[in-house]
XYZ file of C-alpha atoms in Angstrom:
607
model
C -0.033 0.003 0.028
C 1.083 3.562 -0.459
C 2.804 5.233 2.317
C 0.744 7.586 4.424
C 2.755 10.442 5.854
C 2.123 12.496 8.945
C 4.590 14.152 11.093
C 7.759 12.663 12.581
C 8.626 13.023 16.246
C 9.128 16.470 17.450
C 8.256 17.920 14.126
C 5.886 20.465 15.707
C 8.894 21.873 17.664
C 10.854 22.021 14.443
C 8.117 23.852 12.693
C 7.525 26.214 15.530
C 11.285 27.036 15.657
C 11.445 27.405 11.838
C 8.591 29.754 11.683
C 7.733 29.349 8.085
C 9.802 29.095 4.991
C 12.456 31.766 5.847
C 15.422 29.525 5.160
C 14.029 27.707 2.068
C 15.911 30.064 -0.274
C 19.116 28.712 1.136
C 18.267 25.323 -0.595
C 19.190 26.328 -4.018
C 22.067 28.727 -3.017
C 23.677 26.086 -0.873
C 23.286 22.842 -3.010
C 26.268 20.536 -2.665
C 29.292 21.655 -4.772
C 29.053 20.418 -8.303
C 25.546 19.120 -7.864
C 24.906 19.940 -11.470
C 27.931 18.118 -12.721
C 28.294 14.980 -10.893
C 29.786 11.432 -11.153
C 31.309 9.666 -8.252
C 33.171 7.670 -10.995
C 32.703 4.192 -9.472
C 35.474 1.983 -11.045
C 37.957 3.132 -13.644
C 37.818 4.706 -17.143
C 38.404 3.096 -20.554
C 41.921 4.654 -20.667
C 43.257 6.448 -23.748
C 43.069 5.633 -27.344
C 40.069 4.890 -29.500
C 36.756 5.274 -27.864
C 34.024 2.769 -29.017
C 30.892 4.422 -30.315
C 28.798 3.035 -27.520
C 29.297 2.692 -23.843
C 27.140 0.883 -21.332
C 26.035 3.069 -18.439
C 25.024 1.110 -15.322
C 21.931 2.685 -13.520
C 21.430 1.301 -10.129
C 18.383 2.438 -8.330
C 16.169 1.859 -5.249
C 13.228 3.701 -3.588
C 11.188 4.164 -0.321
C 14.072 3.315 2.117
C 12.147 5.154 4.868
C 15.157 5.253 7.278
C 15.357 1.448 7.488
C 19.008 1.251 8.335
C 18.653 -2.086 10.250
C 16.962 -5.031 8.383
C 13.238 -4.552 8.664
C 11.709 -7.005 11.031
C 8.923 -9.626 10.457
C 6.903 -9.941 7.213
C 7.766 -6.278 6.330
C 11.336 -7.593 5.752
C 10.456 -10.282 3.341
C 10.510 -10.318 -0.439
C 8.265 -12.653 -2.378
C 9.970 -14.769 -5.055
C 8.097 -17.168 -7.375
C 9.847 -20.502 -7.730
C 10.125 -22.550 -10.969
C 7.412 -24.818 -9.742
C 4.988 -21.841 -9.210
C 5.086 -21.731 -5.393
C 5.992 -18.531 -3.746
C 8.932 -18.288 -1.330
C 9.483 -15.426 1.303
C 13.154 -14.371 1.501
C 14.363 -12.053 4.153
C 16.025 -8.961 2.705
C 17.115 -5.394 3.388
C 19.345 -3.433 5.813
C 21.916 -0.913 4.582
C 24.788 -3.253 5.671
C 23.638 -5.589 2.894
C 22.306 -2.795 0.500
C 25.900 -1.295 0.507
C 27.475 -4.696 -0.174
C 24.895 -5.391 -3.058
C 25.554 -2.005 -4.742
C 29.359 -2.145 -4.355
C 29.504 -5.721 -5.783
C 27.204 -4.641 -8.648
C 29.404 -1.739 -9.570
C 32.523 -3.931 -10.057
C 33.560 -4.041 -13.653
C 31.290 -1.174 -14.487
C 33.433 1.902 -15.123
C 30.162 4.022 -15.841
C 27.927 3.423 -12.897
C 25.437 5.893 -11.527
C 23.106 5.391 -8.435
C 19.734 7.044 -8.180
C 16.749 6.913 -5.937
C 13.060 7.404 -6.331
C 12.165 9.360 -3.076
C 10.979 8.708 0.558
C 14.524 8.039 1.604
C 13.653 9.396 5.010
C 10.428 9.870 6.918
C 8.088 7.351 8.779
C 11.580 5.912 9.861
C 12.293 3.461 12.666
C 13.478 4.936 15.939
C 17.174 4.503 15.045
C 16.810 7.228 12.312
C 13.682 9.001 13.278
C 14.895 9.784 16.841
C 17.612 11.785 15.200
C 15.603 13.552 12.420
C 16.966 11.061 9.997
C 20.572 12.368 10.095
C 21.748 8.728 10.334
C 19.927 7.840 7.069
C 21.457 10.919 5.130
C 24.871 9.778 6.454
C 24.248 6.138 5.194
C 23.269 7.411 1.832
C 26.289 9.445 1.615
C 28.322 6.293 2.322
C 26.273 4.241 -0.219
C 27.516 6.773 -2.940
C 23.999 7.818 -3.922
C 24.349 10.242 -6.841
C 20.840 11.701 -6.857
C 17.318 11.251 -5.571
C 13.860 12.721 -6.108
C 11.958 13.958 -3.132
C 9.005 11.847 -2.038
C 5.990 13.014 -0.057
C 7.667 11.898 3.204
C 10.630 14.288 2.697
C 7.993 16.980 3.513
C 6.890 15.455 6.742
C 8.749 18.071 8.750
C 8.428 20.940 6.387
C 10.568 22.636 3.864
C 12.979 24.177 6.289
C 13.882 20.749 7.659
C 14.251 19.418 4.261
C 16.678 22.243 3.446
C 18.705 21.145 6.610
C 18.873 17.578 5.290
C 20.368 18.836 2.072
C 22.552 21.559 3.307
C 23.545 20.274 6.818
C 23.731 22.103 10.172
C 22.600 20.924 13.545
C 18.862 20.627 14.589
C 17.321 24.075 15.281
C 15.866 22.750 18.610
C 17.739 19.541 19.588
C 21.178 20.841 18.375
C 24.042 18.481 17.556
C 23.596 14.891 18.604
C 27.377 14.017 18.731
C 29.785 16.194 20.717
C 31.911 18.104 18.480
C 30.277 16.780 15.277
C 28.211 18.949 13.006
C 25.645 17.296 10.668
C 27.180 17.680 7.174
C 24.051 17.127 5.168
C 23.460 15.162 1.928
C 26.325 15.054 -0.580
C 23.905 14.199 -3.431
C 21.186 16.498 -4.707
C 17.462 16.203 -3.742
C 15.545 17.020 -6.882
C 11.941 18.502 -6.770
C 11.082 19.752 -10.200
C 7.344 20.073 -9.577
C 7.551 21.763 -6.213
C 7.483 25.581 -6.202
C 7.366 28.439 -3.563
C 3.813 29.942 -3.656
C 5.093 33.366 -2.965
C 7.851 33.446 -5.718
C 6.730 30.593 -8.128
C 10.505 29.453 -8.084
C 11.416 25.782 -7.645
C 12.007 24.793 -3.997
C 15.011 22.677 -5.125
C 17.011 21.931 -8.200
C 14.661 20.388 -10.818
C 17.381 18.499 -12.494
C 21.021 17.455 -12.399
C 23.473 16.176 -14.953
C 25.849 13.323 -14.329
C 29.039 13.355 -16.356
C 31.911 11.015 -16.874
C 34.423 11.133 -19.753
C 32.143 12.938 -22.021
C 29.030 10.825 -21.199
C 26.214 13.073 -19.949
C 22.929 11.816 -18.400
C 20.237 14.170 -17.029
C 18.122 13.318 -14.000
C 14.826 15.048 -13.468
C 13.101 14.410 -10.069
C 9.418 14.872 -9.107
C 7.087 13.784 -6.386
C 3.342 12.921 -6.812
C 1.202 15.893 -7.489
C -1.126 14.660 -4.659
C 1.534 15.236 -1.887
C -0.491 17.917 -0.162
C -3.383 15.220 0.328
C -1.166 12.856 2.278
C 1.104 15.242 4.273
C 0.097 17.439 7.033
C -0.756 21.016 6.203
C 2.310 22.191 8.172
C 4.596 19.952 6.060
C 3.590 21.663 2.617
C 2.845 25.169 3.902
C 3.839 27.820 1.226
C 4.399 25.181 -1.464
C 2.686 24.298 -4.715
C 2.776 20.859 -6.282
C 2.563 20.563 -10.098
C 1.561 18.002 -12.599
C 4.261 15.183 -13.025
C 4.103 14.918 -16.700
C 3.914 18.550 -17.633
C 6.848 19.276 -15.401
C 9.030 16.416 -16.555
C 8.283 17.364 -20.317
C 9.218 20.958 -19.601
C 12.656 20.128 -18.140
C 13.213 17.486 -20.722
C 13.041 20.010 -23.306
C 15.332 22.354 -21.348
C 17.879 19.515 -20.944
C 17.615 18.629 -24.708
C 18.331 22.291 -25.636
C 21.439 22.154 -23.459
C 22.584 19.257 -25.490
C 21.792 16.503 -22.756
C 19.933 13.904 -24.913
C 20.041 11.066 -22.314
C 17.378 11.651 -19.723
C 16.103 9.560 -16.719
C 12.960 10.604 -14.755
C 12.874 9.951 -11.064
C 9.195 9.873 -10.058
C 7.888 9.363 -6.556
C 4.651 7.777 -7.778
C 3.961 4.243 -8.749
C 1.835 1.363 -9.846
C 0.584 -2.141 -8.682
C 1.739 -5.219 -10.547
C -0.696 -8.137 -10.950
C 1.607 -10.197 -8.592
C 3.621 -9.240 -5.483
C 6.453 -11.537 -6.468
C 9.565 -9.245 -7.286
C 10.396 -11.666 -10.294
C 6.901 -11.474 -11.969
C 7.136 -10.619 -15.491
C 4.735 -7.572 -15.892
C 5.331 -7.635 -19.712
C 3.151 -10.663 -20.002
C 1.371 -11.329 -22.220
C 2.180 -7.932 -23.730
C 4.264 -4.875 -22.809
C 3.025 -3.271 -19.433
C 0.042 -5.673 -19.338
C 0.657 -6.752 -15.846
C 0.731 -3.290 -14.181
C -1.955 -0.721 -13.252
C -2.110 2.436 -11.213
C -1.184 6.113 -11.684
C 2.301 5.513 -13.077
C 0.881 3.963 -16.365
C -0.857 7.126 -17.429
C 2.089 9.217 -16.383
C 4.502 6.948 -18.401
C 2.280 7.147 -21.440
C 2.304 11.003 -21.234
C 6.068 11.666 -20.646
C 7.887 12.855 -23.695
C 9.974 10.148 -25.710
C 13.044 12.430 -24.855
C 13.048 10.575 -21.435
C 14.843 7.221 -21.802
C 13.822 5.461 -18.551
C 11.538 5.936 -15.479
C 12.536 5.048 -11.861
C 9.498 5.138 -9.780
C 8.418 4.595 -6.143
C 5.670 5.288 -3.513
C 3.576 2.167 -3.844
C 6.369 -0.015 -2.275
C 5.884 -2.594 -5.135
C 8.441 -4.427 -7.154
C 8.308 -4.225 -10.985
C 10.371 -3.857 -14.112
C 7.893 -3.191 -16.961
C 7.884 -1.487 -20.276
C 5.182 1.018 -20.960
C 4.712 2.684 -24.344
C 5.777 6.325 -24.625
C 3.475 8.730 -26.638
C 5.239 7.736 -29.797
C 4.280 3.972 -29.103
C 7.837 2.762 -28.355
C 8.285 0.638 -25.227
C 10.124 2.381 -22.326
C 11.514 0.981 -19.071
C 9.541 1.733 -15.787
C 11.087 0.277 -12.663
C 10.401 0.171 -8.922
C 12.416 -1.680 -6.247
C 9.820 -2.495 -3.407
C 10.799 -0.654 -0.215
C 13.096 -0.584 2.854
C 16.253 -1.465 0.777
C 15.029 -4.951 0.124
C 15.700 -4.735 -3.570
C 17.908 -2.657 -5.948
C 17.341 -2.351 -9.806
C 20.079 -2.744 -12.184
C 19.415 -1.098 -15.620
C 21.905 -0.958 -18.504
C 21.600 2.162 -20.623
C 23.588 1.994 -23.756
C 24.961 5.484 -24.549
C 25.749 6.408 -28.265
C 28.578 8.939 -28.242
C 27.611 10.084 -31.731
C 24.121 11.068 -30.862
C 24.650 11.571 -27.029
C 21.459 9.579 -26.542
C 20.386 6.208 -25.173
C 19.854 3.335 -27.641
C 16.348 2.582 -26.220
C 15.929 -0.832 -27.808
C 18.886 -2.116 -25.911
C 17.767 -0.951 -22.338
C 17.814 -3.942 -20.107
C 16.718 -4.002 -16.515
C 16.112 -6.411 -13.498
C 15.398 -6.128 -9.912
C 17.829 -7.982 -7.502
C 17.143 -9.129 -3.821
C 19.427 -7.450 -1.169
C 19.961 -10.776 0.564
C 21.086 -11.141 4.124
C 23.559 -14.062 3.452
C 26.177 -11.775 1.989
C 28.822 -10.015 4.025
C 27.928 -6.780 5.836
C 29.561 -3.649 4.901
C 31.720 -2.666 7.851
C 31.305 1.103 7.477
C 27.544 0.740 7.779
C 27.728 -1.659 10.776
C 29.890 1.059 12.465
C 27.422 3.715 11.617
C 24.502 1.673 13.024
C 26.463 0.816 16.257
C 27.370 4.540 16.722
C 23.741 5.736 16.460
C 22.329 2.722 18.340
C 24.532 3.609 21.296
C 22.924 7.177 21.360
C 19.432 5.791 21.007
C 19.710 2.788 23.410
C 18.551 4.494 26.757
C 15.238 5.427 24.998
C 14.841 2.591 22.505
C 15.430 -0.439 24.893
C 12.642 0.428 27.381
C 10.105 -2.219 27.576
C 6.462 -1.077 26.918
C 4.632 -4.406 27.063
C 4.502 -8.160 26.074
C 2.773 -10.014 23.207
C 2.157 -13.677 22.767
C 2.758 -13.805 18.923
C 3.318 -11.509 15.938
C 0.585 -8.966 15.622
C 0.656 -7.876 12.042
C -0.032 -4.402 10.756
C 2.093 -3.413 7.771
C 2.720 -6.994 6.855
C -1.093 -7.804 6.676
C -2.781 -7.416 3.290
C -6.289 -7.814 4.710
C -8.605 -4.822 5.040
C -8.832 -5.218 8.771
C -5.368 -5.613 10.308
C -4.878 -7.207 13.938
C -2.478 -4.345 14.707
C -5.001 -1.849 13.357
C -7.474 -3.059 15.914
C -4.916 -2.839 18.767
C -4.087 0.850 17.718
C -7.683 1.897 17.348
C -8.744 0.300 20.650
C -5.785 1.977 22.346
C -6.938 5.427 21.024
C -10.691 4.852 22.040
C -9.635 3.614 25.591
C -7.158 6.573 26.106
C -9.790 9.180 25.056
C -13.057 7.685 26.168
C -13.282 9.370 29.480
C -15.347 12.648 29.554
C -12.343 14.702 30.593
C -10.161 13.208 27.867
C -12.594 13.756 24.949
C -15.511 11.304 25.588
C -14.658 9.360 22.527
C -17.197 6.641 21.298
C -15.283 5.420 18.416
C -11.741 5.693 16.972
C -10.295 5.515 13.366
C -6.740 4.794 12.341
C -5.432 5.283 8.825
C -3.793 2.017 7.552
C -0.780 3.710 5.909
C 0.160 5.232 9.375
C 0.977 1.717 10.688
C 4.513 1.386 9.571
C 5.537 -2.151 10.860
C 4.443 -5.384 12.644
C 4.878 -6.024 16.228
C 7.087 -9.001 16.023
C 7.314 -11.649 18.767
C 11.013 -12.443 18.153
C 13.538 -10.349 20.052
C 15.082 -7.626 18.053
C 18.028 -7.269 20.547
C 18.694 -8.504 24.054
C 15.091 -7.722 25.454
C 13.863 -11.269 25.038
C 11.212 -12.730 22.833
C 7.647 -11.206 23.267
C 8.814 -7.979 24.896
C 7.713 -4.778 22.981
C 10.368 -2.059 23.407
C 9.849 1.668 22.999
C 11.946 1.466 19.762
C 9.628 -1.299 18.363
C 6.499 0.645 19.339
C 7.980 3.786 17.750
C 8.788 1.934 14.496
C 4.992 1.049 14.319
C 3.840 4.527 14.839
C 6.830 6.950 14.109
C 4.868 10.103 13.370
C 3.840 11.008 17.009
C 0.709 12.585 15.807
C -1.454 14.372 18.418
C -4.809 12.754 18.864
C -8.158 14.685 18.269
C -11.602 14.036 19.455
C -14.283 15.672 17.473
C -18.157 15.800 17.049
C -19.346 14.200 13.820
C -22.821 13.393 12.771
C -24.013 9.982 12.021
C -24.408 11.118 8.441
C -20.792 12.392 8.271
C -19.579 9.179 9.868
C -21.221 7.084 7.274
C -19.950 9.267 4.484
C -16.373 9.005 5.912
C -16.706 5.076 5.733
C -17.877 5.400 2.110
C -14.837 7.626 1.315
C -12.607 4.668 2.076
C -13.592 3.176 -1.316
C -14.847 6.225 -3.399
C -13.435 9.503 -4.781
C -9.569 9.550 -4.644
C -9.694 6.147 -2.805
C -11.862 4.308 -5.325
C -8.987 2.825 -7.362
C -6.917 2.001 -4.319
C -9.092 1.722 -1.242
C -7.875 2.936 2.113
C -9.744 0.924 4.637
C -9.774 2.620 8.052
C -8.971 0.522 11.091
C -11.921 0.916 13.603
C -12.239 0.418 17.315
C -14.181 -2.326 18.900
C -17.937 -1.845 18.848
C -17.999 -0.501 15.283
C -19.046 -3.116 12.744
C -20.162 -3.086 9.054
C -20.040 -5.063 5.807
C -17.613 -4.129 3.048
C -18.859 -5.662 -0.256
C -15.862 -5.514 -2.704
C -18.073 -6.963 -5.528
C -19.872 -3.548 -5.788
C -18.292 -0.399 -6.927
C -17.532 3.105 -5.367
C -19.352 4.160 -2.217
C -21.786 1.184 -2.565
C -19.007 -1.167 -1.415
C -19.754 0.050 2.140
C -23.181 -1.400 2.922
C -24.786 1.620 4.610
C -27.546 -0.526 6.412
C -24.964 -2.688 8.120
C -23.081 0.135 9.858
C -23.566 -0.299 13.680
C -21.957 0.899 16.952
C -22.283 -1.438 19.819
C -25.101 -3.171 18.014
C -27.218 -0.123 17.257
C -27.598 1.272 13.737
C -25.819 4.712 13.149
C -28.398 7.588 13.517
C -27.682 10.053 10.813
C -28.945 12.986 12.902
C -27.101 11.954 16.111
C -23.741 13.667 17.095
C -20.826 11.119 17.881
C -17.598 11.816 19.645
C -14.929 10.364 17.329
C -11.115 9.975 17.995
C -8.507 10.009 15.284
C -4.968 11.454 14.741
C -4.650 15.025 13.717
C -3.744 13.925 10.119
C -7.119 12.258 9.666
C -8.817 15.117 11.507
C -7.473 17.379 8.891
C -9.247 15.467 6.176
C -6.065 13.650 5.107
C -5.749 10.541 2.932
C -8.895 11.528 0.954
C -11.267 11.677 4.002
C -12.846 15.167 3.731
C -15.791 14.041 5.928
C -13.429 13.545 8.822
C -12.079 17.117 8.308
C -15.582 18.461 9.109
C -15.412 17.774 12.799
C -16.380 20.448 15.399
C -15.819 20.817 19.028
C -12.171 19.506 18.898
C -10.310 18.363 21.960
C -6.615 17.761 21.525
C -5.356 14.679 23.368
C -2.072 12.781 23.904
C 0.039 11.541 21.041
C -0.919 8.308 19.296
C 2.431 6.763 20.372
C 1.734 7.697 24.057
C -1.731 6.089 23.849
C -0.334 2.952 22.101
C 2.306 2.518 24.767
C -0.248 3.064 27.591
C -2.486 0.503 26.184
C 0.400 -2.093 25.933
C 1.267 -1.455 29.646
C -2.428 -1.743 30.740
C -3.150 -4.856 28.714
C -0.040 -7.008 29.140
C 2.374 -8.486 31.575
C 5.183 -11.064 31.198
C 3.006 -13.855 32.371
C -0.190 -12.592 30.573
C 1.022 -11.204 27.232
C -1.301 -9.440 24.718
C -2.678 -11.877 22.180
C -3.374 -10.922 18.456
C -6.898 -9.760 18.458
C -9.804 -11.230 16.348
C -10.455 -9.419 13.187
C -14.135 -9.589 13.124
C -15.221 -5.975 12.844
C -15.473 -5.635 9.032
C -17.237 -8.400 7.241
C -15.658 -8.536 3.766
C -17.438 -9.865 0.699
C -15.163 -10.601 -2.256
């Protein structure tokens, strides 16, 4: 499912300190030296003498890392692989120690190698990175020799001023420097945001493109995030910014690059699609080119000028290597490498020195698993150990106990066991009259970032839920709101899960105990929510009655395509979602009586 962004820990402090977009102008002014003329030059050159007419450029790419420096736990850390006999095997993957090894191994023997990313490198990160405002992840990406990335929606979680700091360096405006005598250096690769402009000036927030050069070979990279970013980020995160159409923006800058003599162009797009199979090795060009993929990226790919030679995409956390025809009808490579550093894509771009363009017919691409049976990169191990020492006093504190895995992110069902736990925690924490008098709670599914895994992640012991693990599940630390909604608005909100912007890709809210209804997926649009079945504690919802509804501030602002939830009145602001989650774990579990995965019987699904 697509990521659902809100705010990271302490972001409200950041935004208060930053007071608007005053420092954003520094972004363009203080881009890393030579950001427009880059090339780490992995490997050696061809030497002197006659240059062959074509040269193979290796493009390595990944997307949606979300600060997962350590291998992601549980089912969220697996990649599905279809075996020759048709069975599907789950393979544990990911972790920057292995990603670094995979990329460095892949670069060997490829003198022309460039590494690019499709956005959401940071944001919604586990505690190891999120606690330090993602400085550890930027440091790791510098060590991975990332050449360029597009911004994703999550790069805006803490606002444009904080994004400027991640690019340019400098210690956190409120929390200062995390390591004595060490100042955060910032990213030594450019973040590209071609379709994000400042409302006041109309000027781009960041560089729209960069040109990678080596020995006369030139490849332009244009980076965009999805136009709908403001719908899935809190209002503070996108304050003062405008987000433009992806296709129009890429076409505009492709013309500009072409005029400058840069004929080889790659678009980095933080928007994606859904392949017909979740196996990374599924052939989505079967039976015909692009037949096995759907979603927003298909129309975007069909509209992007043929001047662009390949599309690196993201956002949907899916794995695919497809060809989708460009406007002239020629096939063009569109790739995505799942999420959390579990895969990387290796694409061969054959560069013609005479035309300075890519020979599109010979573009080859494949996804590769970042397996955990290869050696760890020692520099990444040192980086993780260093930040883990700083995080340990907070991260290792036990919050509760579980008897088995409670799946959230790893569950593909509309109603997720961990979603029920979170919604129940929110209802319980806000039900008392002085806390808001909540009667029902809603949780957005994309805000659940991990599973609660029974197996120990460190020395805490099996079944123990640490603060770090709870934080990884709910890393945004959103403040909770309790509001008045009429029964009619409540029914409309449930219908918005499967209609309007959410019709093509439903976002099924996780609901607290007592709310029940039938979801009929054989129907279309709002009719999928069977209105007559919606009940609270066994009683039909009364359209005219007022209900007290608890939800995080992102949903209460109408986020994720739920305008009905944004119509709440008589708002009371409560504790943070993470605090309520931890309080619930403490109240409902002990070492001898751990919390069991709850039944998922609130939403009756007809398929």
